Amino acid sequence: MRGYCAASFGGGVLLTPGSAPDVSKICWLAAEHGLAIVPQGGLTGLVQGTATAPGQVALSLEKMTRIVELDPVPHASSCGHATAKDSV
């Protein structure tokens, strides 16, 4: 898997929600069960931010790539959290 290393799976759980409501529900459930969340974005490996440990849940935003809105006049866009800027 791109951007992951062996330490990425120390927590044993990788969740890949597809929407903001899914992320909200995951956060609520993790809090209810005392689990820490390790958010994962672009998975470039530049900051080694994918490492998790037991008691932590990896929350990958890689499926959230939908372009919601493009406004060419102010050069603005509204996109999913994992949308690469090159795809806009």
PDB file of N, CA and C in Angstrom:
ATOM      1  N   MET A   1       0.848  -1.182   0.000  1.00  0.00           N
ATOM      2  CA  MET A   1       0.000   0.000   0.000  1.00  0.00           C
ATOM      3  C   MET A   1       0.890   1.241   0.000  1.00  0.00           C
ATOM      4  N   ARG A   2       0.567   2.185  -0.828  1.00  0.00           N
ATOM      5  CA  ARG A   2       1.359   3.396  -0.991  1.00  0.00           C
ATOM      6  C   ARG A   2       1.374   4.236   0.292  1.00  0.00           C
ATOM      7  N   GLY A   3       2.579   4.649   0.694  1.00  0.00           N
ATOM      8  CA  GLY A   3       2.712   5.560   1.817  1.00  0.00           C
ATOM      9  C   GLY A   3       2.668   4.922   3.189  1.00  0.00           C
ATOM     10  N   TYR A   4       2.435   3.628   3.263  1.00  0.00           N
ATOM     11  CA  TYR A   4       2.384   2.948   4.545  1.00  0.00           C
ATOM     12  C   TYR A   4       3.699   2.232   4.798  1.00  0.00           C
ATOM     13  N   CYS A   5       4.025   2.015   6.078  1.00  0.00           N
ATOM     14  CA  CYS A   5       5.186   1.218   6.464  1.00  0.00           C
ATOM     15  C   CYS A   5       4.721   0.248   7.549  1.00  0.00           C
ATOM     16  N   ALA A   6       5.594  -0.615   8.012  1.00  0.00           N
ATOM     17  CA  ALA A   6       5.209  -1.606   9.019  1.00  0.00           C
ATOM     18  C   ALA A   6       4.618  -0.942  10.267  1.00  0.00           C
ATOM     19  N   ALA A   7       5.164   0.223  10.663  1.00  0.00           N
ATOM     20  CA  ALA A   7       4.679   0.926  11.858  1.00  0.00           C
ATOM     21  C   ALA A   7       3.268   1.476  11.675  1.00  0.00           C
ATOM     22  N   SER A   8       2.811   1.562  10.429  1.00  0.00           N
ATOM     23  CA  SER A   8       1.462   2.075  10.166  1.00  0.00           C
ATOM     24  C   SER A   8       0.393   1.168  10.754  1.00  0.00           C
ATOM     25  N   PHE A   9       0.707  -0.089  10.952  1.00  0.00           N
ATOM     26  CA  PHE A   9      -0.292  -1.069  11.359  1.00  0.00           C
ATOM     27  C   PHE A   9      -0.107  -1.549  12.797  1.00  0.00           C
ATOM     28  N   GLY A  10       0.656  -0.812  13.590  1.00  0.00           N
ATOM     29  CA  GLY A  10       0.876  -1.173  14.991  1.00  0.00           C
ATOM     30  C   GLY A  10      -0.404  -1.217  15.805  1.00  0.00           C
ATOM     31  N   GLY A  11      -1.355  -0.362  15.447  1.00  0.00           N
ATOM     32  CA  GLY A  11      -2.634  -0.333  16.159  1.00  0.00           C
ATOM     33  C   GLY A  11      -3.581  -1.432  15.724  1.00  0.00           C
ATOM     34  N   GLY A  12      -3.314  -2.024  14.564  1.00  0.00           N
ATOM     35  CA  GLY A  12      -4.113  -3.140  14.087  1.00  0.00           C
ATOM     36  C   GLY A  12      -5.395  -2.764  13.368  1.00  0.00           C
ATOM     37  N   VAL A  13      -5.709  -1.463  13.283  1.00  0.00           N
ATOM     38  CA  VAL A  13      -6.958  -1.046  12.639  1.00  0.00           C
ATOM     39  C   VAL A  13      -6.680   0.115  11.696  1.00  0.00           C
ATOM     40  N   LEU A  14      -7.147  -0.014  10.445  1.00  0.00           N
ATOM     41  CA  LEU A  14      -7.076   1.062   9.456  1.00  0.00           C
ATOM     42  C   LEU A  14      -8.476   1.286   8.922  1.00  0.00           C
ATOM     43  N   LEU A  15      -9.025   2.459   9.169  1.00  0.00           N
ATOM     44  CA  LEU A  15     -10.364   2.800   8.696  1.00  0.00           C
ATOM     45  C   LEU A  15     -10.261   3.789   7.545  1.00  0.00           C
ATOM     46  N   THR A  16     -11.091   3.611   6.513  1.00  0.00           N
ATOM     47  CA  THR A  16     -11.051   4.472   5.331  1.00  0.00           C
ATOM     48  C   THR A  16     -12.459   4.991   5.024  1.00  0.00           C
ATOM     49  N   PRO A  17     -12.943   5.969   5.792  1.00  0.00           N
ATOM     50  CA  PRO A  17     -14.287   6.493   5.567  1.00  0.00           C
ATOM     51  C   PRO A  17     -14.372   7.223   4.227  1.00  0.00           C
ATOM     52  N   GLY A  18     -15.586   7.303   3.702  1.00  0.00           N
ATOM     53  CA  GLY A  18     -15.778   7.960   2.418  1.00  0.00           C
ATOM     54  C   GLY A  18     -16.488   9.292   2.500  1.00  0.00           C
ATOM     55  N   SER A  19     -16.870   9.712   3.717  1.00  0.00           N
ATOM     56  CA  SER A  19     -17.608  10.969   3.846  1.00  0.00           C
ATOM     57  C   SER A  19     -17.358  11.599   5.216  1.00  0.00           C
ATOM     58  N   ALA A  20     -17.675  12.877   5.322  1.00  0.00           N
ATOM     59  CA  ALA A  20     -17.542  13.577   6.600  1.00  0.00           C
ATOM     60  C   ALA A  20     -18.443  12.965   7.681  1.00  0.00           C
ATOM     61  N   PRO A  21     -19.684  12.579   7.364  1.00  0.00           N
ATOM     62  CA  PRO A  21     -20.497  11.923   8.397  1.00  0.00           C
ATOM     63  C   PRO A  21     -19.875  10.611   8.889  1.00  0.00           C
ATOM     64  N   ASP A  22     -19.218   9.870   7.992  1.00  0.00           N
ATOM     65  CA  ASP A  22     -18.529   8.643   8.409  1.00  0.00           C
ATOM     66  C   ASP A  22     -17.401   8.975   9.386  1.00  0.00           C
ATOM     67  N   VAL A  23     -16.634  10.019   9.091  1.00  0.00           N
ATOM     68  CA  VAL A  23     -15.540  10.443   9.977  1.00  0.00           C
ATOM     69  C   VAL A  23     -16.103  10.828  11.338  1.00  0.00           C
ATOM     70  N   SER A  24     -17.197  11.554  11.338  1.00  0.00           N
ATOM     71  CA  SER A  24     -17.831  11.971  12.586  1.00  0.00           C
ATOM     72  C   SER A  24     -18.240  10.773  13.434  1.00  0.00           C
ATOM     73  N   LYS A  25     -18.857   9.793  12.800  1.00  0.00           N
ATOM     74  CA  LYS A  25     -19.296   8.595  13.535  1.00  0.00           C
ATOM     75  C   LYS A  25     -18.093   7.824  14.091  1.00  0.00           C
ATOM     76  N   ILE A  26     -17.028   7.709  13.291  1.00  0.00           N
ATOM     77  CA  ILE A  26     -15.820   7.017  13.746  1.00  0.00           C
ATOM     78  C   ILE A  26     -15.224   7.735  14.955  1.00  0.00           C
ATOM     79  N   CYS A  27     -15.152   9.064  14.895  1.00  0.00           N
ATOM     80  CA  CYS A  27     -14.607   9.835  16.017  1.00  0.00           C
ATOM     81  C   CYS A  27     -15.435   9.642  17.273  1.00  0.00           C
ATOM     82  N   TRP A  28     -16.748   9.645  17.109  1.00  0.00           N
ATOM     83  CA  TRP A  28     -17.641   9.452  18.249  1.00  0.00           C
ATOM     84  C   TRP A  28     -17.430   8.067  18.866  1.00  0.00           C
ATOM     85  N   LEU A  29     -17.380   7.041  18.019  1.00  0.00           N
ATOM     86  CA  LEU A  29     -17.191   5.668  18.519  1.00  0.00           C
ATOM     87  C   LEU A  29     -15.825   5.491  19.170  1.00  0.00           C
ATOM     88  N   ALA A  30     -14.796   6.074  18.588  1.00  0.00           N
ATOM     89  CA  ALA A  30     -13.447   5.969  19.167  1.00  0.00           C
ATOM     90  C   ALA A  30     -13.416   6.617  20.552  1.00  0.00           C
ATOM     91  N   ALA A  31     -14.052   7.776  20.671  1.00  0.00           N
ATOM     92  CA  ALA A  31     -14.094   8.448  21.973  1.00  0.00           C
ATOM     93  C   ALA A  31     -14.855   7.607  22.999  1.00  0.00           C
ATOM     94  N   GLU A  32     -15.950   7.003  22.579  1.00  0.00           N
ATOM     95  CA  GLU A  32     -16.739   6.154  23.476  1.00  0.00           C
ATOM     96  C   GLU A  32     -15.935   4.974  24.009  1.00  0.00           C
ATOM     97  N   HIS A  33     -14.985   4.486  23.198  1.00  0.00           N
ATOM     98  CA  HIS A  33     -14.200   3.307  23.573  1.00  0.00           C
ATOM     99  C   HIS A  33     -12.785   3.650  24.013  1.00  0.00           C
ATOM    100  N   GLY A  34     -12.489   4.931  24.153  1.00  0.00           N
ATOM    101  CA  GLY A  34     -11.175   5.364  24.643  1.00  0.00           C
ATOM    102  C   GLY A  34     -10.034   5.105  23.675  1.00  0.00           C
ATOM    103  N   LEU A  35     -10.320   5.100  22.379  1.00  0.00           N
ATOM    104  CA  LEU A  35      -9.286   4.859  21.371  1.00  0.00           C
ATOM    105  C   LEU A  35      -8.780   6.178  20.799  1.00  0.00           C
ATOM    106  N   ALA A  36      -7.488   6.291  20.659  1.00  0.00           N
ATOM    107  CA  ALA A  36      -6.898   7.464  20.023  1.00  0.00           C
ATOM    108  C   ALA A  36      -6.971   7.299  18.510  1.00  0.00           C
ATOM    109  N   ILE A  37      -7.135   8.413  17.805  1.00  0.00           N
ATOM    110  CA  ILE A  37      -7.199   8.400  16.346  1.00  0.00           C
ATOM    111  C   ILE A  37      -5.926   9.025  15.788  1.00  0.00           C
ATOM    112  N   VAL A  38      -5.315   8.338  14.820  1.00  0.00           N
ATOM    113  CA  VAL A  38      -4.155   8.868  14.110  1.00  0.00           C
ATOM    114  C   VAL A  38      -4.613   9.183  12.689  1.00  0.00           C
ATOM    115  N   PRO A  39      -4.857  10.473  12.382  1.00  0.00           N
ATOM    116  CA  PRO A  39      -5.328  10.820  11.043  1.00  0.00           C
ATOM    117  C   PRO A  39      -4.214  10.671  10.012  1.00  0.00           C
ATOM    118  N   GLN A  40      -4.581  10.235   8.831  1.00  0.00           N
ATOM    119  CA  GLN A  40      -3.615  10.052   7.752  1.00  0.00           C
ATOM    120  C   GLN A  40      -4.146  10.746   6.509  1.00  0.00           C
ATOM    121  N   GLY A  41      -3.314  11.596   5.919  1.00  0.00           N
ATOM    122  CA  GLY A  41      -3.753  12.378   4.770  1.00  0.00           C
ATOM    123  C   GLY A  41      -3.166  11.896   3.466  1.00  0.00           C
ATOM    124  N   GLY A  42      -2.168  12.617   2.959  1.00  0.00           N
ATOM    125  CA  GLY A  42      -1.627  12.348   1.632  1.00  0.00           C
ATOM    126  C   GLY A  42      -0.744  11.128   1.508  1.00  0.00           C
ATOM    127  N   LEU A  43      -0.251  10.605   2.616  1.00  0.00           N
ATOM    128  CA  LEU A  43       0.592   9.407   2.639  1.00  0.00           C
ATOM    129  C   LEU A  43       1.839   9.545   1.760  1.00  0.00           C
ATOM    130  N   THR A  44       2.465  10.702   1.840  1.00  0.00           N
ATOM    131  CA  THR A  44       3.708  10.895   1.101  1.00  0.00           C
ATOM    132  C   THR A  44       4.891  10.281   1.828  1.00  0.00           C
ATOM    133  N   GLY A  45       4.742  10.033   3.117  1.00  0.00           N
ATOM    134  CA  GLY A  45       5.831   9.487   3.906  1.00  0.00           C
ATOM    135  C   GLY A  45       6.821  10.540   4.367  1.00  0.00           C
ATOM    136  N   LEU A  46       6.558  11.789   4.075  1.00  0.00           N
ATOM    137  CA  LEU A  46       7.505  12.857   4.397  1.00  0.00           C
ATOM    138  C   LEU A  46       7.611  13.140   5.885  1.00  0.00           C
ATOM    139  N   VAL A  47       6.548  12.921   6.647  1.00  0.00           N
ATOM    140  CA  VAL A  47       6.583  13.244   8.070  1.00  0.00           C
ATOM    141  C   VAL A  47       6.422  12.014   8.962  1.00  0.00           C
ATOM    142  N   GLN A  48       6.414  10.824   8.372  1.00  0.00           N
ATOM    143  CA  GLN A  48       6.271   9.572   9.137  1.00  0.00           C
ATOM    144  C   GLN A  48       5.037   9.607  10.036  1.00  0.00           C
ATOM    145  N   GLY A  49       3.959  10.194   9.557  1.00  0.00           N
ATOM    146  CA  GLY A  49       2.763  10.364  10.363  1.00  0.00           C
ATOM    147  C   GLY A  49       1.803   9.194  10.346  1.00  0.00           C
ATOM    148  N   THR A  50       2.161   8.081   9.731  1.00  0.00           N
ATOM    149  CA  THR A  50       1.219   6.961   9.653  1.00  0.00           C
ATOM    150  C   THR A  50       1.391   5.940  10.765  1.00  0.00           C
ATOM    151  N   ALA A  51       2.406   6.085  11.612  1.00  0.00           N
ATOM    152  CA  ALA A  51       2.679   5.091  12.652  1.00  0.00           C
ATOM    153  C   ALA A  51       1.572   5.081  13.704  1.00  0.00           C
ATOM    154  N   THR A  52       1.118   3.895  14.062  1.00  0.00           N
ATOM    155  CA  THR A  52       0.132   3.728  15.125  1.00  0.00           C
ATOM    156  C   THR A  52       0.636   2.701  16.126  1.00  0.00           C
ATOM    157  N   ALA A  53       0.030   2.703  17.292  1.00  0.00           N
ATOM    158  CA  ALA A  53       0.387   1.771  18.360  1.00  0.00           C
ATOM    159  C   ALA A  53      -0.902   1.131  18.879  1.00  0.00           C
ATOM    160  N   PRO A  54      -0.787   0.051  19.664  1.00  0.00           N
ATOM    161  CA  PRO A  54      -1.992  -0.550  20.235  1.00  0.00           C
ATOM    162  C   PRO A  54      -2.831   0.504  20.967  1.00  0.00           C
ATOM    163  N   GLY A  55      -4.143   0.435  20.791  1.00  0.00           N
ATOM    164  CA  GLY A  55      -5.035   1.415  21.395  1.00  0.00           C
ATOM    165  C   GLY A  55      -5.289   2.621  20.505  1.00  0.00           C
ATOM    166  N   GLN A  56      -4.705   2.595  19.296  1.00  0.00           N
ATOM    167  CA  GLN A  56      -4.892   3.682  18.335  1.00  0.00           C
ATOM    168  C   GLN A  56      -5.535   3.143  17.066  1.00  0.00           C
ATOM    169  N   VAL A  57      -6.317   3.996  16.421  1.00  0.00           N
ATOM    170  CA  VAL A  57      -6.984   3.655  15.169  1.00  0.00           C
ATOM    171  C   VAL A  57      -6.436   4.575  14.088  1.00  0.00           C
ATOM    172  N   ALA A  58      -5.965   3.999  12.987  1.00  0.00           N
ATOM    173  CA  ALA A  58      -5.520   4.803  11.857  1.00  0.00           C
ATOM    174  C   ALA A  58      -6.749   5.212  11.051  1.00  0.00           C
ATOM    175  N   LEU A  59      -6.880   6.511  10.809  1.00  0.00           N
ATOM    176  CA  LEU A  59      -8.024   7.046  10.073  1.00  0.00           C
ATOM    177  C   LEU A  59      -7.510   7.662   8.779  1.00  0.00           C
ATOM    178  N   SER A  60      -7.607   6.883   7.704  1.00  0.00           N
ATOM    179  CA  SER A  60      -7.129   7.324   6.403  1.00  0.00           C
ATOM    180  C   SER A  60      -8.233   8.084   5.678  1.00  0.00           C
ATOM    181  N   LEU A  61      -7.871   9.236   5.119  1.00  0.00           N
ATOM    182  CA  LEU A  61      -8.835  10.038   4.364  1.00  0.00           C
ATOM    183  C   LEU A  61      -8.685   9.836   2.862  1.00  0.00           C
ATOM    184  N   GLU A  62      -7.986   8.767   2.463  1.00  0.00           N
ATOM    185  CA  GLU A  62      -7.653   8.555   1.060  1.00  0.00           C
ATOM    186  C   GLU A  62      -8.863   8.401   0.138  1.00  0.00           C
ATOM    187  N   LYS A  63     -10.006   7.999   0.652  1.00  0.00           N
ATOM    188  CA  LYS A  63     -11.200   7.852  -0.192  1.00  0.00           C
ATOM    189  C   LYS A  63     -11.946   9.171  -0.380  1.00  0.00           C
ATOM    190  N   MET A  64     -11.583  10.174   0.393  1.00  0.00           N
ATOM    191  CA  MET A  64     -12.313  11.440   0.354  1.00  0.00           C
ATOM    192  C   MET A  64     -11.673  12.383  -0.671  1.00  0.00           C
ATOM    193  N   THR A  65     -11.877  12.055  -1.939  1.00  0.00           N
ATOM    194  CA  THR A  65     -11.237  12.799  -3.024  1.00  0.00           C
ATOM    195  C   THR A  65     -12.231  13.498  -3.938  1.00  0.00           C
ATOM    196  N   ARG A  66     -13.464  13.564  -3.540  1.00  0.00           N
ATOM    197  CA  ARG A  66     -14.504  14.161  -4.377  1.00  0.00           C
ATOM    198  C   ARG A  66     -14.322  15.673  -4.475  1.00  0.00           C
ATOM    199  N   ILE A  67     -14.407  16.203  -5.678  1.00  0.00           N
ATOM    200  CA  ILE A  67     -14.386  17.647  -5.873  1.00  0.00           C
ATOM    201  C   ILE A  67     -15.829  18.132  -5.744  1.00  0.00           C
ATOM    202  N   VAL A  68     -16.100  18.926  -4.727  1.00  0.00           N
ATOM    203  CA  VAL A  68     -17.458  19.357  -4.419  1.00  0.00           C
ATOM    204  C   VAL A  68     -17.852  20.563  -5.259  1.00  0.00           C
ATOM    205  N   GLU A  69     -16.949  21.527  -5.374  1.00  0.00           N
ATOM    206  CA  GLU A  69     -17.286  22.763  -6.070  1.00  0.00           C
ATOM    207  C   GLU A  69     -16.028  23.429  -6.598  1.00  0.00           C
ATOM    208  N   LEU A  70     -16.113  23.988  -7.781  1.00  0.00           N
ATOM    209  CA  LEU A  70     -15.038  24.790  -8.365  1.00  0.00           C
ATOM    210  C   LEU A  70     -15.600  26.164  -8.692  1.00  0.00           C
ATOM    211  N   ASP A  71     -14.893  27.206  -8.285  1.00  0.00           N
ATOM    212  CA  ASP A  71     -15.296  28.573  -8.592  1.00  0.00           C
ATOM    213  C   ASP A  71     -14.118  29.249  -9.275  1.00  0.00           C
ATOM    214  N   PRO A  72     -14.141  29.361 -10.608  1.00  0.00           N
ATOM    215  CA  PRO A  72     -12.981  29.845 -11.351  1.00  0.00           C
ATOM    216  C   PRO A  72     -12.652  31.322 -11.133  1.00  0.00           C
ATOM    217  N   VAL A  73     -13.622  32.135 -10.727  1.00  0.00           N
ATOM    218  CA  VAL A  73     -13.343  33.569 -10.589  1.00  0.00           C
ATOM    219  C   VAL A  73     -12.358  33.844  -9.444  1.00  0.00           C
ATOM    220  N   PRO A  74     -12.630  33.389  -8.216  1.00  0.00           N
ATOM    221  CA  PRO A  74     -11.630  33.629  -7.165  1.00  0.00           C
ATOM    222  C   PRO A  74     -10.597  32.496  -7.072  1.00  0.00           C
ATOM    223  N   HIS A  75     -10.628  31.561  -8.027  1.00  0.00           N
ATOM    224  CA  HIS A  75      -9.718  30.406  -8.015  1.00  0.00           C
ATOM    225  C   HIS A  75      -9.854  29.618  -6.717  1.00  0.00           C
ATOM    226  N   ALA A  76     -11.078  29.277  -6.371  1.00  0.00           N
ATOM    227  CA  ALA A  76     -11.355  28.555  -5.135  1.00  0.00           C
ATOM    228  C   ALA A  76     -11.994  27.207  -5.449  1.00  0.00           C
ATOM    229  N   SER A  77     -11.792  26.254  -4.561  1.00  0.00           N
ATOM    230  CA  SER A  77     -12.418  24.946  -4.716  1.00  0.00           C
ATOM    231  C   SER A  77     -12.801  24.409  -3.350  1.00  0.00           C
ATOM    232  N   SER A  78     -13.760  23.520  -3.351  1.00  0.00           N
ATOM    233  CA  SER A  78     -14.164  22.798  -2.157  1.00  0.00           C
ATOM    234  C   SER A  78     -14.054  21.318  -2.491  1.00  0.00           C
ATOM    235  N   CYS A  79     -13.167  20.620  -1.781  1.00  0.00           N
ATOM    236  CA  CYS A  79     -12.858  19.223  -2.129  1.00  0.00           C
ATOM    237  C   CYS A  79     -12.827  18.358  -0.881  1.00  0.00           C
ATOM    238  N   GLY A  80     -12.813  17.054  -1.111  1.00  0.00           N
ATOM    239  CA  GLY A  80     -12.618  16.100  -0.036  1.00  0.00           C
ATOM    240  C   GLY A  80     -11.220  16.263   0.544  1.00  0.00           C
ATOM    241  N   HIS A  81     -11.019  15.786   1.752  1.00  0.00           N
ATOM    242  CA  HIS A  81      -9.767  16.007   2.479  1.00  0.00           C
ATOM    243  C   HIS A  81      -8.543  15.398   1.823  1.00  0.00           C
ATOM    244  N   ALA A  82      -8.703  14.377   1.015  1.00  0.00           N
ATOM    245  CA  ALA A  82      -7.543  13.710   0.410  1.00  0.00           C
ATOM    246  C   ALA A  82      -7.409  14.020  -1.070  1.00  0.00           C
ATOM    247  N   THR A  83      -8.104  15.051  -1.544  1.00  0.00           N
ATOM    248  CA  THR A  83      -8.019  15.408  -2.953  1.00  0.00           C
ATOM    249  C   THR A  83      -6.665  16.029  -3.243  1.00  0.00           C
ATOM    250  N   ALA A  84      -5.939  15.438  -4.187  1.00  0.00           N
ATOM    251  CA  ALA A  84      -4.631  15.981  -4.567  1.00  0.00           C
ATOM    252  C   ALA A  84      -4.831  17.255  -5.360  1.00  0.00           C
ATOM    253  N   LYS A  85      -3.985  18.250  -5.102  1.00  0.00           N
ATOM    254  CA  LYS A  85      -4.165  19.541  -5.782  1.00  0.00           C
ATOM    255  C   LYS A  85      -4.008  19.396  -7.288  1.00  0.00           C
ATOM    256  N   ASP A  86      -3.255  18.412  -7.749  1.00  0.00           N
ATOM    257  CA  ASP A  86      -3.075  18.209  -9.189  1.00  0.00           C
ATOM    258  C   ASP A  86      -4.339  17.694  -9.874  1.00  0.00           C
ATOM    259  N   SER A  87      -5.296  17.183  -9.106  1.00  0.00           N
ATOM    260  CA  SER A  87      -6.514  16.648  -9.700  1.00  0.00           C
ATOM    261  C   SER A  87      -7.613  17.700  -9.828  1.00  0.00           C
ATOM    262  N   VAL A  88      -7.379  18.875  -9.271  1.00  0.00           N
ATOM    263  CA  VAL A  88      -8.399  19.933  -9.306  1.00  0.00           C
ATOM    264  C   VAL A  88      -8.278  20.744 -10.570  1.00  0.00           C
TER     265      VAL A  88
END
